[in-house]
Amino acid sequence: MTEWNIVTVIVVIVGLIGTVAAPLMKNTRAMTQLGAEIKNLIYRIEINEKETDELKVKASSRHKQIFERLDEQGEKINNHEVRISALEHKEDK
């Protein structure tokens, strides 16, 4: 092999390495950025899940209070109905 053949082979190898290395480095950088964004999304999802769980607990507590209050009002209405019926029957006699 002549010196020029060796130089040509070296240039081709360097060019091949450059051709492969540049996109590989860009790909690696992009994957790193995507990994960081995925971690951020996971963190935000976890925060949203915690907030949603807290809201569910609060809503459940409020619903319980509302239903208890409705039961109390229902008992009062029934009591009033009984008293009204008793007064109506007194007037009939």
Coordinates of C-alpha atoms in Angstrom, one line a residue:
M1 CA 0.0 0.0 0.0
T2 CA 1.2 3.4 -0.8
E3 CA 1.3 6.3 1.6
W4 CA -1.7 7.9 -0.2
N5 CA -3.8 4.8 0.2
I6 CA -3.1 4.8 3.9
V7 CA -4.0 8.5 4.1
T8 CA -7.2 7.9 2.2
V9 CA -8.2 5.0 4.5
I10 CA -7.5 7.2 7.6
V11 CA -9.6 10.1 6.1
V12 CA -12.4 7.7 5.3
I13 CA -12.3 6.2 8.8
V14 CA -12.3 9.7 10.4
G15 CA -15.1 10.8 8.2
L16 CA -17.1 7.7 9.1
I17 CA -16.5 8.3 12.8
G18 CA -17.6 11.9 12.4
T19 CA -20.7 10.9 10.5
V20 CA -21.7 8.5 13.2
A21 CA -20.6 10.4 16.2
A22 CA -22.4 13.7 15.5
P23 CA -25.9 12.2 15.3
L24 CA -25.1 9.9 18.2
M25 CA -24.2 12.8 20.4
K26 CA -27.4 14.7 19.4
N27 CA -29.4 11.6 20.1
T28 CA -27.8 11.2 23.5
R29 CA -28.4 14.9 24.4
A30 CA -32.1 14.5 23.3
M31 CA -32.6 11.4 25.4
T32 CA -31.1 13.1 28.4
Q33 CA -33.5 16.0 28.0
L34 CA -36.4 13.7 27.6
G35 CA -35.4 11.8 30.7
A36 CA -35.4 15.0 32.7
E37 CA -38.8 16.0 31.3
I38 CA -40.2 12.6 32.2
K39 CA -39.0 12.9 35.7
N40 CA -40.6 16.3 36.0
L41 CA -43.9 15.0 34.6
I42 CA -43.8 12.1 37.1
Y43 CA -43.2 14.5 39.9
R44 CA -46.1 16.7 38.8
I45 CA -48.4 13.7 38.4
E46 CA -47.6 12.6 41.9
I47 CA -48.4 16.1 43.3
N48 CA -51.7 16.1 41.4
E49 CA -52.6 12.7 42.7
K50 CA -51.9 13.8 46.3
E51 CA -54.0 16.9 45.8
T52 CA -56.8 14.8 44.2
D53 CA -56.7 12.4 47.2
E54 CA -56.9 15.4 49.6
L55 CA -59.9 16.8 47.7
K56 CA -61.6 13.4 47.7
V57 CA -61.2 13.2 51.5
K58 CA -62.6 16.7 52.0
A59 CA -65.5 16.1 49.6
S60 CA -66.3 12.9 51.4
S61 CA -66.3 14.7 54.7
R62 CA -68.5 17.4 53.4
H63 CA -70.9 14.9 51.8
K64 CA -71.2 13.1 55.1
Q65 CA -72.0 16.4 56.9
I66 CA -74.6 17.3 54.2
F67 CA -76.3 13.8 54.5
E68 CA -76.3 14.0 58.3
R69 CA -78.0 17.5 58.1
L70 CA -80.5 16.1 55.6
D71 CA -81.3 13.2 58.0
E72 CA -81.9 15.8 60.8
Q73 CA -84.1 17.9 58.5
G74 CA -86.0 14.7 57.5
E75 CA -86.6 13.8 61.2
K76 CA -87.9 17.4 61.9
I77 CA -90.2 17.2 58.9
N78 CA -91.6 13.9 60.0
N79 CA -92.1 15.3 63.5
H80 CA -93.9 18.3 62.1
E81 CA -96.1 16.0 60.0
V82 CA -97.0 14.0 63.1
R83 CA -97.9 17.1 65.0
I84 CA -100.0 18.5 62.1
S85 CA -101.8 15.2 61.8
A86 CA -102.5 15.2 65.5
L87 CA -103.9 18.8 65.4
E88 CA -106.0 17.9 62.4
H89 CA -107.5 14.9 64.2
K90 CA -108.2 17.0 67.3
E91 CA -110.2 19.5 65.2
D92 CA -112.2 16.7 63.5
K93 CA -113.4 15.4 66.9

